[in-house]
């Protein structure tokens, strides 16, 4: 079964819901959901301030949630790997280099994200780890795994949340650099892009230059 | 695994060496690109006037690292000065063309000009700089400012770096045979181990960490609470990793082979495992847990914390904000108790791992290296490179990614590979402070 555009918008709305929860907790508003067979099986939001751990990004939270559940259910590593390979992540902001590497390690199938992350994005902005696939090189080194990646899904909503966080929290917001960029929806792996999908038409073609941020979320 | 540095172990460090891993791929120091310039010998009494004029009429726009004047000591203590007049056009075989104004200066002071080479790019390492100065002197600004060690370590600093690296290696080997990666986070201002961990991708003992800050509020009794390796852990780790009895393999080193978590043989079916629990990731969580315990968050501090993040990064960031936080902490009972227990010698609340060093046996993978950017580690020391996924020079070079909002300095501690085999060498561990 192929995911429709409505499905994609629906799942990204749930990710934005998670980002709002982060905003309510004074965290940088980034949220995500993980979907398997058209069902949301995990969600996550940024918790870096609460945990004092700057690596507790939404994606890591959602991955850990799944690993905990699946291990409680007694799934073997083979079963877990096979499940991850059927999962799609919807996240409001481009996965950073760390999260993109983590998604590659667990072997996720596909990622949809909203706005680009010009400072430390790992799915096209700074590095392109989603294209990180390799053949098995030498014995003892495992095959690297890439994943399909589509960007620009409801990017303006994601950016609005980030902007409201930085505007309420930082009086100097106007003086700092643009970090998150609103971009036109497009698939990042050209070879896998079959025709141009169009998502939220309200954000097409727009590029925000005033969204500000200095911290890593 | 506690003990003290004895004479034999100390002498074994003599062949150890620390090298800085720069922001850009190194060029062989004696093979740096050069640019041709016109130069001339000048009289010392004319030097100021000539240099001032030249800076106006022929500024060295793209050669700012090149010193305009080169002082050479001749025999009998005499000093000869040379000056760079201007760049020489590269496409001209004769290189005779000088701007009109420079020619006028040459005529005025009756200078006899010659062609020479200077290095095209500023040196990024001390070795490059030393080599550059053999051609023509240049200035050297270490690429990462305010980070100790880039221009070299004192003997005392080197010894403590070796000591912590030995601790990391002993941790990596503490699974008896199956070597994994290990991470030790150190506060260099107090020489205290803040947190440490082995890889836990295949560990059956450590439960997946709780993300909830409230679950970690037990009173801190000793710093080693945050070192995840415990005696019973070590015992049980014996059977967890597949490894060849006859010969040591590095299959269990998670950063070397992040995609292998599925392929590793797990001897026991029970217990937890986690494909992302690389040593650095777990050590970061351990240090965060320590911070949550030492400085529990309340609403007021939470607010400050968000602001602190901006302050720490803003070029106009001033120390007053940090002092304000200190005051807030002094009122904090928990914090006071911790200080009474002697766990922290100062009252300043840490901000993530700002100012801390991390020791890793292997160069971290992309995920771990970026995690260390997020957590604001100041310096990374690793012993062995990671050609399959190393992100500090081998495959990627995150310390040179200009767009990132934090940059750490990276050092490799050169140690003999057989330290991973030799048991005798690692009868010591680091002592806390
Ligand atoms: Zn991330
Ligand atoms: Zn790693």
XYZ file of C-alpha atoms and ligand atoms in Angstrom:
652
model
C 0.000 0.000 0.000
C 1.312 3.372 -0.955
C 1.209 6.274 1.431
C -1.022 9.050 0.180
C -0.380 12.740 0.476
C -3.146 12.996 3.074
C -1.431 10.327 5.178
C 1.810 12.236 5.033
C 0.165 15.481 6.127
C -1.693 13.644 8.863
C 1.453 12.046 10.299
C 3.391 15.288 10.069
C 0.587 16.992 11.966
C 1.134 14.497 14.764
C 4.856 15.300 14.708
C 4.008 18.996 14.992
C 1.755 18.124 17.919
C 4.849 16.653 19.608
C 6.833 19.782 18.811
C 4.109 21.844 20.526
C 4.458 19.699 23.629
C 8.177 20.503 23.586
C 7.411 24.212 23.285
C 5.033 23.998 26.271
C 7.910 22.511 28.286
C 10.301 25.301 27.279
C 12.202 22.982 24.954
C 13.211 23.819 21.397
C 10.067 22.697 19.534
C 11.014 19.696 17.428
C 8.841 16.593 17.395
C 8.466 13.332 15.512
C 6.428 10.176 15.081
C 7.465 6.759 13.776
C 4.973 4.910 11.593
C 4.781 1.226 10.769
C 2.058 -0.064 8.443
C 0.084 3.205 8.593
C 0.071 3.147 12.373
C 1.940 5.475 14.666
C 4.009 3.233 16.942
C 6.209 5.828 18.658
C 6.538 9.539 19.192
C 9.248 11.770 20.535
C 9.999 15.358 21.315
C 13.075 17.306 22.144
C 14.090 16.974 25.845
C 17.567 18.464 25.915
C 16.916 21.081 28.598
C 15.041 18.794 30.947
C 17.619 16.001 30.724
C 20.692 18.263 30.619
C 21.627 15.948 27.771
C 21.931 17.814 24.460
C 21.696 14.554 22.522
C 18.114 13.846 23.626
C 16.582 14.911 20.347
C 13.076 13.881 19.331
C 14.379 11.133 17.042
C 16.526 9.555 19.773
C 13.584 9.641 22.192
C 11.320 7.861 19.705
C 13.946 5.240 18.812
C 14.584 4.483 22.489
C 10.847 4.168 23.095
C 10.590 1.516 20.393
C 13.657 -0.399 21.535
C 12.331 -0.506 25.068
C 8.885 -1.719 23.999
C 10.158 -4.302 21.567
C 12.619 -5.725 24.037
C 9.936 -5.897 26.696
C 7.880 -7.869 24.174
C 10.812 -10.249 23.808
C 11.652 -9.469 20.193
C 15.023 -10.685 18.958
C 17.511 -8.345 17.341
C 16.653 -9.815 13.952
C 12.993 -9.068 14.503
C 13.778 -5.546 15.699
C 15.979 -4.878 12.675
C 13.268 -6.155 10.381
C 10.709 -3.901 12.081
C 12.931 -0.817 11.772
C 13.346 -1.551 8.074
C 9.572 -1.121 7.681
C 9.375 2.122 9.686
C 8.955 5.691 8.433
C 9.936 8.716 10.506
C 8.078 12.035 10.312
C 10.031 14.825 11.974
C 9.380 18.566 11.947
C 13.009 19.557 11.329
C 15.789 17.923 9.326
C 17.572 15.274 11.433
C 20.922 16.560 12.653
C 24.142 14.738 11.785
C 23.913 12.629 14.955
C 20.285 11.619 14.424
C 20.788 10.965 10.705
C 23.697 8.653 11.592
C 21.546 6.930 14.228
C 18.688 6.444 11.743
C 21.141 4.888 9.322
C 22.516 2.574 12.025
C 19.091 1.248 13.016
C 18.229 0.887 9.323
C 15.094 3.017 9.056
C 13.218 2.751 5.758
C 12.218 6.340 5.104
C 12.236 9.859 6.559
C 9.968 12.857 5.925
C 10.992 16.173 7.421
C 9.776 19.759 7.507
C 12.278 22.571 7.544
C 15.946 22.223 6.713
C 18.605 22.604 9.386
C 21.302 24.792 7.850
C 23.639 24.529 10.825
C 23.868 20.795 11.466
C 21.485 18.946 9.195
C 22.586 15.424 8.276
C 20.087 14.768 5.479
C 21.222 17.157 2.784
C 22.229 20.402 4.513
C 25.714 19.743 5.920
C 26.169 16.021 5.324
C 24.025 13.613 3.310
C 24.058 10.579 5.553
C 20.797 9.277 4.092
C 22.843 8.465 0.998
C 25.375 6.704 3.198
C 24.925 3.276 1.668
C 27.935 1.190 0.818
C 28.701 -2.237 -0.438
C 30.239 -4.622 2.015
C 33.856 -3.561 1.814
C 36.175 -5.776 3.739
C 35.307 -8.712 5.899
C 34.303 -7.550 9.320
C 32.905 -4.232 8.170
C 29.150 -4.216 7.767
C 27.233 -2.599 4.991
C 26.270 1.015 5.585
C 22.592 1.758 5.149
C 21.003 4.755 3.497
C 17.321 5.690 3.607
C 14.822 7.471 1.409
C 14.361 11.078 2.427
C 11.732 13.701 1.542
C 12.006 17.241 2.797
C 9.770 20.279 3.009
C 6.633 18.644 4.422
C 4.700 21.345 6.322
C 7.894 23.271 6.748
C 6.172 26.587 7.446
C 4.338 25.131 10.461
C 7.602 23.743 11.818
C 9.314 27.077 11.349
C 6.475 29.007 12.980
C 6.936 26.935 16.120
C 10.693 27.449 16.167
C 10.230 31.139 15.620
C 7.768 31.491 18.451
C 10.237 29.713 20.747
C 13.127 31.975 19.884
C 11.082 35.134 19.860
C 9.685 34.509 23.301
C 12.960 33.330 24.726
C 15.607 35.535 23.260
C 15.501 39.324 23.162
C 18.432 39.392 20.745
C 16.751 37.117 18.260
C 16.866 39.632 15.460
C 20.633 39.762 15.457
C 21.512 36.149 14.921
C 21.844 33.966 11.898
C 19.274 32.010 10.025
C 19.404 28.379 10.912
C 16.232 26.742 9.788
C 15.238 27.200 6.198
C 11.877 26.685 4.669
C 12.251 24.733 1.502
C 10.165 23.386 -1.286
C 9.076 19.803 -0.833
C 11.372 17.516 -2.720
C 12.861 14.111 -2.515
C 16.517 14.098 -1.642
C 17.436 10.947 -3.455
C 16.944 11.905 -7.060
C 17.040 8.332 -8.259
C 14.166 7.408 -5.998
C 12.087 10.447 -6.793
C 9.276 9.397 -9.085
C 7.592 12.570 -10.198
C 7.427 15.571 -7.950
C 5.121 15.088 -5.014
C 3.488 18.224 -3.791
C 2.686 18.714 -0.195
C 1.455 21.704 1.686
C 0.963 24.201 -1.120
C 1.000 27.115 1.283
C 4.729 26.774 1.807
C 5.868 26.091 -1.715
C 8.660 28.249 -2.966
C 8.935 30.309 0.184
C 12.285 30.768 1.820
C 12.401 32.249 5.296
C 15.366 34.341 6.178
C 14.336 35.698 9.549
C 14.013 32.573 11.593
C 16.616 32.696 14.236
C 18.343 30.289 16.493
C 21.657 29.967 18.184
C 21.366 26.792 20.160
C 21.323 23.267 19.061
C 17.980 21.880 20.006
C 41.067 -2.113 38.984
C 42.568 0.506 41.194
C 46.180 1.104 41.809
C 48.802 3.732 41.362
C 51.341 4.682 38.801
C 54.459 2.685 39.375
C 57.834 3.263 37.804
C 57.442 0.636 35.144
C 54.146 1.966 33.884
C 55.428 5.516 33.868
C 58.430 4.598 31.787
C 56.210 2.760 29.343
C 54.617 6.120 28.512
C 57.856 7.443 27.174
C 57.077 6.354 23.643
C 53.582 7.873 23.787
C 52.972 11.038 21.843
C 50.116 13.531 21.434
C 49.350 15.021 18.032
C 46.787 17.641 17.129
C 44.275 16.647 14.429
C 43.619 19.932 12.611
C 40.429 21.346 11.110
C 41.477 20.612 7.554
C 43.279 17.633 6.066
C 46.984 18.073 6.685
C 49.354 18.862 3.847
C 52.820 17.329 4.164
C 54.638 20.207 5.905
C 57.439 20.278 3.362
C 55.066 20.187 0.406
C 52.908 23.256 0.964
C 51.769 25.357 -1.975
C 53.895 28.441 -2.530
C 53.529 31.817 -4.198
C 56.264 33.778 -5.956
C 56.992 37.292 -4.688
C 59.437 40.086 -5.388
C 61.723 40.852 -2.480
C 64.717 43.030 -1.719
C 67.347 43.608 0.933
C 66.835 46.894 2.782
C 68.807 49.051 5.194
C 67.480 48.863 8.783
C 67.166 52.658 9.043
C 64.791 52.672 6.021
C 62.723 49.670 7.145
C 59.843 51.540 8.812
C 59.364 53.976 5.947
C 59.558 51.339 3.237
C 57.185 48.929 4.991
C 54.634 51.679 5.646
C 54.747 52.726 1.985
C 54.507 49.142 0.750
C 51.489 48.438 2.957
C 49.760 51.289 1.144
C 50.816 50.679 -2.449
C 51.139 46.877 -2.457
C 49.220 45.313 0.444
C 49.591 41.516 0.680
C 45.855 40.902 0.426
C 45.832 37.125 0.286
C 49.118 36.631 2.092
C 48.271 38.183 5.440
C 50.048 35.360 7.261
C 53.329 36.264 5.483
C 55.557 38.597 7.438
C 56.564 41.593 5.372
C 60.069 41.732 6.788
C 62.474 38.838 7.119
C 65.398 39.296 9.508
C 68.430 37.159 8.855
C 71.477 36.937 11.098
C 74.721 37.081 9.192
C 78.206 36.220 10.409
C 79.831 38.440 13.028
C 76.425 39.208 14.598
C 75.339 41.433 11.731
C 71.659 41.562 10.837
C 70.280 41.783 7.321
C 66.660 42.752 6.614
C 64.677 41.623 3.598
C 61.238 42.842 2.573
C 58.464 41.469 0.375
C 57.817 44.111 -2.274
C 54.820 42.617 -4.046
C 53.419 39.464 -5.566
C 55.067 38.333 -8.784
C 52.745 37.498 -11.681
C 52.722 33.717 -12.027
C 52.150 33.465 -15.762
C 55.216 35.483 -16.643
C 58.354 33.443 -16.983
C 60.595 36.397 -16.278
C 58.564 37.763 -13.370
C 59.888 41.216 -14.008
C 56.655 43.121 -13.745
C 56.178 45.260 -10.692
C 53.587 47.973 -10.210
C 54.812 51.430 -11.142
C 54.723 52.696 -7.562
C 56.790 49.770 -6.305
C 59.338 50.371 -9.056
C 59.596 53.995 -7.954
C 60.344 52.854 -4.410
C 62.976 50.437 -5.707
C 64.648 53.248 -7.629
C 64.399 55.706 -4.745
C 66.167 53.400 -2.281
C 68.358 51.740 -4.908
C 67.119 48.282 -3.967
C 68.411 45.207 -5.710
C 65.382 42.959 -6.102
C 65.117 39.184 -6.302
C 62.410 36.558 -6.672
C 61.546 34.261 -3.779
C 58.826 31.896 -2.580
C 56.452 32.250 0.339
C 53.779 29.803 1.508
C 50.371 30.474 -0.024
C 48.207 29.456 2.955
C 48.460 30.135 6.655
C 49.841 27.216 8.652
C 47.285 25.156 10.548
C 49.782 23.184 12.592
C 53.006 23.970 14.355
C 54.836 21.548 12.032
C 53.533 23.344 8.943
C 54.499 26.678 10.430
C 58.038 25.591 11.239
C 58.446 24.375 7.674
C 56.998 27.628 6.262
C 59.485 29.750 8.158
C 62.344 27.990 6.417
C 61.163 29.655 3.200
C 60.067 33.015 4.600
C 58.676 33.781 8.055
C 54.924 33.645 8.557
C 52.702 34.216 11.544
C 50.923 31.272 13.121
C 47.501 31.514 14.731
C 46.280 28.169 16.035
C 42.984 27.470 14.259
C 40.903 26.932 17.393
C 41.438 29.763 19.794
C 41.549 29.482 23.553
C 41.923 25.729 23.584
C 44.965 24.486 25.435
C 47.278 22.053 23.769
C 47.131 23.032 20.106
C 50.560 24.593 20.360
C 51.841 21.751 22.500
C 51.487 20.273 25.973
C 53.657 20.699 29.013
C 55.267 17.581 30.432
C 52.816 17.669 33.326
C 49.787 17.979 31.019
C 51.087 15.176 28.812
C 51.466 12.855 31.785
C 47.901 13.428 32.950
C 46.619 12.948 29.389
C 48.480 9.617 29.215
C 47.064 8.659 32.586
C 43.460 9.229 31.503
C 44.058 7.490 28.188
C 45.414 4.495 30.076
C 42.254 4.495 32.148
C 40.182 4.503 28.938
C 42.219 1.630 27.480
C 41.939 -0.393 30.680
C 38.183 0.174 30.584
C 38.076 -0.943 26.941
C 39.884 -4.146 27.927
C 37.992 -4.776 31.114
C 35.689 -7.245 29.386
C 38.624 -9.696 29.514
C 39.518 -10.279 25.902
C 36.672 -8.714 23.994
C 37.898 -5.192 23.468
C 35.236 -2.523 22.998
C 35.410 1.246 22.784
C 35.516 3.159 26.052
C 34.917 6.797 26.952
C 36.125 8.800 29.946
C 34.869 12.362 30.480
C 37.242 14.457 32.572
C 37.088 17.928 34.088
C 40.665 19.060 33.429
C 40.407 21.920 35.923
C 39.974 19.477 38.801
C 41.426 16.334 37.168
C 38.196 14.615 38.125
C 36.562 11.825 36.143
C 33.036 13.104 35.517
C 31.690 9.996 33.801
C 32.881 6.952 31.937
C 31.493 4.030 30.011
C 32.209 1.076 27.795
C 30.191 0.343 24.647
C 26.846 -1.085 25.681
C 25.512 -2.137 22.325
C 25.676 -5.763 23.370
C 25.755 -5.429 27.118
C 23.064 -7.389 28.845
C 23.313 -5.706 32.194
C 22.631 -2.050 31.840
C 18.978 -1.304 31.329
C 18.029 1.241 28.726
C 18.421 4.515 30.490
C 15.492 6.389 31.868
C 14.957 9.670 30.141
C 13.024 11.052 33.021
C 15.154 13.356 35.122
C 13.127 12.661 38.259
C 14.178 9.036 38.423
C 17.795 9.927 39.067
C 17.449 11.910 42.240
C 19.200 9.608 44.637
C 21.756 11.359 46.761
C 25.192 11.133 45.271
C 27.496 9.132 47.458
C 30.508 8.839 45.260
C 31.550 9.983 41.845
C 31.978 6.455 40.544
C 28.217 6.100 40.561
C 28.386 7.544 37.086
C 30.931 5.097 35.838
C 28.768 2.410 34.360
C 31.301 -0.336 34.635
C 30.811 -2.292 37.815
C 32.293 -5.500 39.063
C 29.274 -7.653 38.300
C 29.072 -6.007 34.902
C 32.570 -7.085 34.103
C 31.880 -10.653 35.068
C 28.807 -10.886 32.905
C 30.410 -9.167 29.959
C 32.700 -12.148 29.600
C 30.202 -14.075 27.582
C 28.471 -11.283 25.707
C 30.723 -10.561 22.809
C 31.747 -13.032 20.213
C 35.455 -13.010 20.001
C 38.204 -15.211 18.863
C 40.104 -16.825 21.685
C 43.336 -17.097 19.816
C 43.514 -13.634 18.410
C 42.121 -10.345 19.522
C 39.450 -8.909 17.242
C 37.864 -5.496 17.249
C 34.449 -6.582 15.992
C 32.833 -5.438 19.214
C 34.089 -1.858 18.935
C 30.802 -0.151 18.108
C 32.177 3.018 16.495
C 34.338 0.960 14.120
C 31.355 -0.910 12.854
C 28.074 0.766 13.820
C 26.010 -1.298 11.389
C 27.174 -4.625 12.829
C 24.857 -4.679 15.863
C 22.712 -7.258 14.161
C 25.559 -9.500 13.113
C 27.319 -9.797 16.456
C 26.645 -13.064 18.161
C 24.876 -12.698 21.444
C 25.491 -15.728 23.589
C 22.702 -15.210 26.036
C 19.174 -14.490 24.995
C 18.213 -12.432 27.995
C 19.006 -8.871 28.955
C 18.960 -5.680 26.979
C 20.997 -4.446 24.072
C 20.886 -1.189 22.189
C 22.333 -0.441 18.735
C 23.045 3.200 19.650
C 24.616 2.764 23.092
C 28.156 3.520 21.973
C 30.573 4.380 24.776
C 30.515 8.145 24.114
C 26.695 8.268 24.023
C 26.448 6.425 27.348
C 29.178 8.551 28.936
C 27.311 11.708 27.892
C 24.138 10.370 29.511
C 26.103 9.474 32.656
C 27.512 12.979 32.884
C 24.021 14.427 32.327
C 22.673 12.183 35.094
C 25.399 13.467 37.373
C 24.465 17.047 36.560
C 20.774 16.354 37.203
C 21.652 14.942 40.611
C 24.051 17.688 41.606
C 21.894 20.537 40.331
C 18.250 19.534 40.306
C 16.170 21.778 38.151
C 13.400 23.967 39.419
C 11.252 26.334 37.373
C 13.445 29.326 37.972
C 16.644 27.590 37.000
C 15.007 26.029 33.984
C 14.324 29.489 32.718
C 17.873 30.626 33.309
C 19.128 27.528 31.618
C 17.481 28.419 28.345
C 18.957 31.887 28.501
C 22.347 30.557 29.381
C 22.397 28.707 26.110
C 22.118 31.950 24.193
C 24.618 33.666 26.431
C 27.156 30.911 26.020
C 27.030 31.301 22.278
C 26.443 34.975 21.855
C 29.508 37.032 21.029
C 28.281 39.597 23.536
C 27.818 36.957 26.230
C 28.936 38.299 29.559
C 29.861 36.575 32.788
C 27.111 38.188 34.815
C 24.551 35.650 33.736
C 26.660 32.781 34.950
C 27.214 34.473 38.275
C 23.503 34.897 38.665
C 23.083 31.176 38.168
C 25.737 30.485 40.748
C 23.816 32.517 43.271
C 20.697 30.556 42.517
C 22.589 27.354 43.082
C 24.067 28.406 46.384
C 20.547 28.654 47.747
C 19.929 25.163 46.586
C 20.040 22.696 49.478
C 20.946 19.753 47.345
C 23.857 21.611 45.948
C 25.041 22.684 49.363
C 24.975 19.111 50.567
C 26.956 17.945 47.604
C 29.562 20.549 48.307
C 29.766 19.527 51.936
C 30.420 16.038 50.743
C 33.340 17.406 48.842
C 32.028 16.316 45.504
C 32.428 19.677 43.883
C 35.125 22.055 44.843
C 33.454 25.033 43.229
C 29.876 26.180 43.200
C 29.588 26.781 39.478
C 26.992 24.721 37.772
C 28.312 22.969 34.687
C 26.678 23.712 31.378
C 26.583 20.349 29.607
C 30.216 19.278 29.079
C 31.581 22.774 28.508
C 35.240 22.787 29.478
C 35.434 18.994 29.749
C 37.706 16.584 27.883
C 36.784 13.122 26.623
C 39.170 10.203 26.169
C 38.169 7.565 23.634
C 40.176 4.505 22.654
C 38.930 4.697 19.055
C 38.108 7.743 16.941
C 34.342 8.216 17.330
C 31.859 7.398 14.569
C 29.712 10.133 12.968
C 26.898 9.731 15.493
C 29.208 9.910 18.510
C 31.305 12.778 17.145
C 28.169 14.871 16.547
C 26.823 13.963 19.993
C 30.047 15.415 21.427
C 29.445 18.628 19.450
C 25.947 18.878 20.937
C 27.234 18.282 24.465
C 29.918 20.992 24.013
C 32.970 18.873 24.795
C 36.122 21.015 24.717
C 38.793 18.520 23.692
C 38.707 14.971 22.336
C 41.636 12.592 22.782
C 41.556 9.284 20.924
C 44.180 6.592 20.480
C 43.316 4.673 17.308
C 41.863 5.973 14.022
C 38.610 4.629 12.614
C 38.850 4.227 8.858
C 35.314 2.875 8.384
C 33.263 5.640 10.038
C 35.599 7.976 11.937
C 34.278 11.539 11.953
C 37.333 13.401 13.246
C 39.467 13.154 10.124
C 39.107 9.616 8.759
C 35.765 9.783 6.901
C 34.321 13.117 8.048
C 36.024 15.943 9.900
C 33.430 17.562 12.149
C 35.987 19.770 13.915
C 36.372 21.539 10.557
C 32.661 21.921 9.732
C 32.348 25.679 9.856
C 28.556 25.697 10.111
C 28.429 23.844 13.430
C 27.786 26.019 16.464
C 30.530 24.443 18.566
C 34.031 23.265 17.750
C 36.201 21.038 19.867
C 39.918 20.495 19.494
C 40.938 16.967 18.540
C 44.105 15.134 19.531
C 45.364 11.680 18.813
C 47.392 10.016 21.522
C 49.844 7.761 19.711
C 50.230 4.562 21.673
C 51.550 1.170 20.638
C 48.786 -1.100 19.314
C 49.953 -3.936 21.508
C 48.739 -2.124 24.621
C 45.423 -3.703 23.740
C 47.038 -7.101 24.153
C 49.531 -6.536 26.882
C 48.005 -7.052 30.296
C 50.980 -5.793 32.214
C 50.864 -2.284 30.890
C 47.422 -1.609 32.225
C 47.734 -2.562 35.815
C 47.009 1.061 36.534
C 43.990 3.276 36.326
C 43.461 6.953 36.671
C 42.920 8.240 40.139
C 40.221 10.783 40.626
C 41.737 14.158 41.259
Zn 19.332 15.306 16.142
Zn 30.040 5.693 17.872
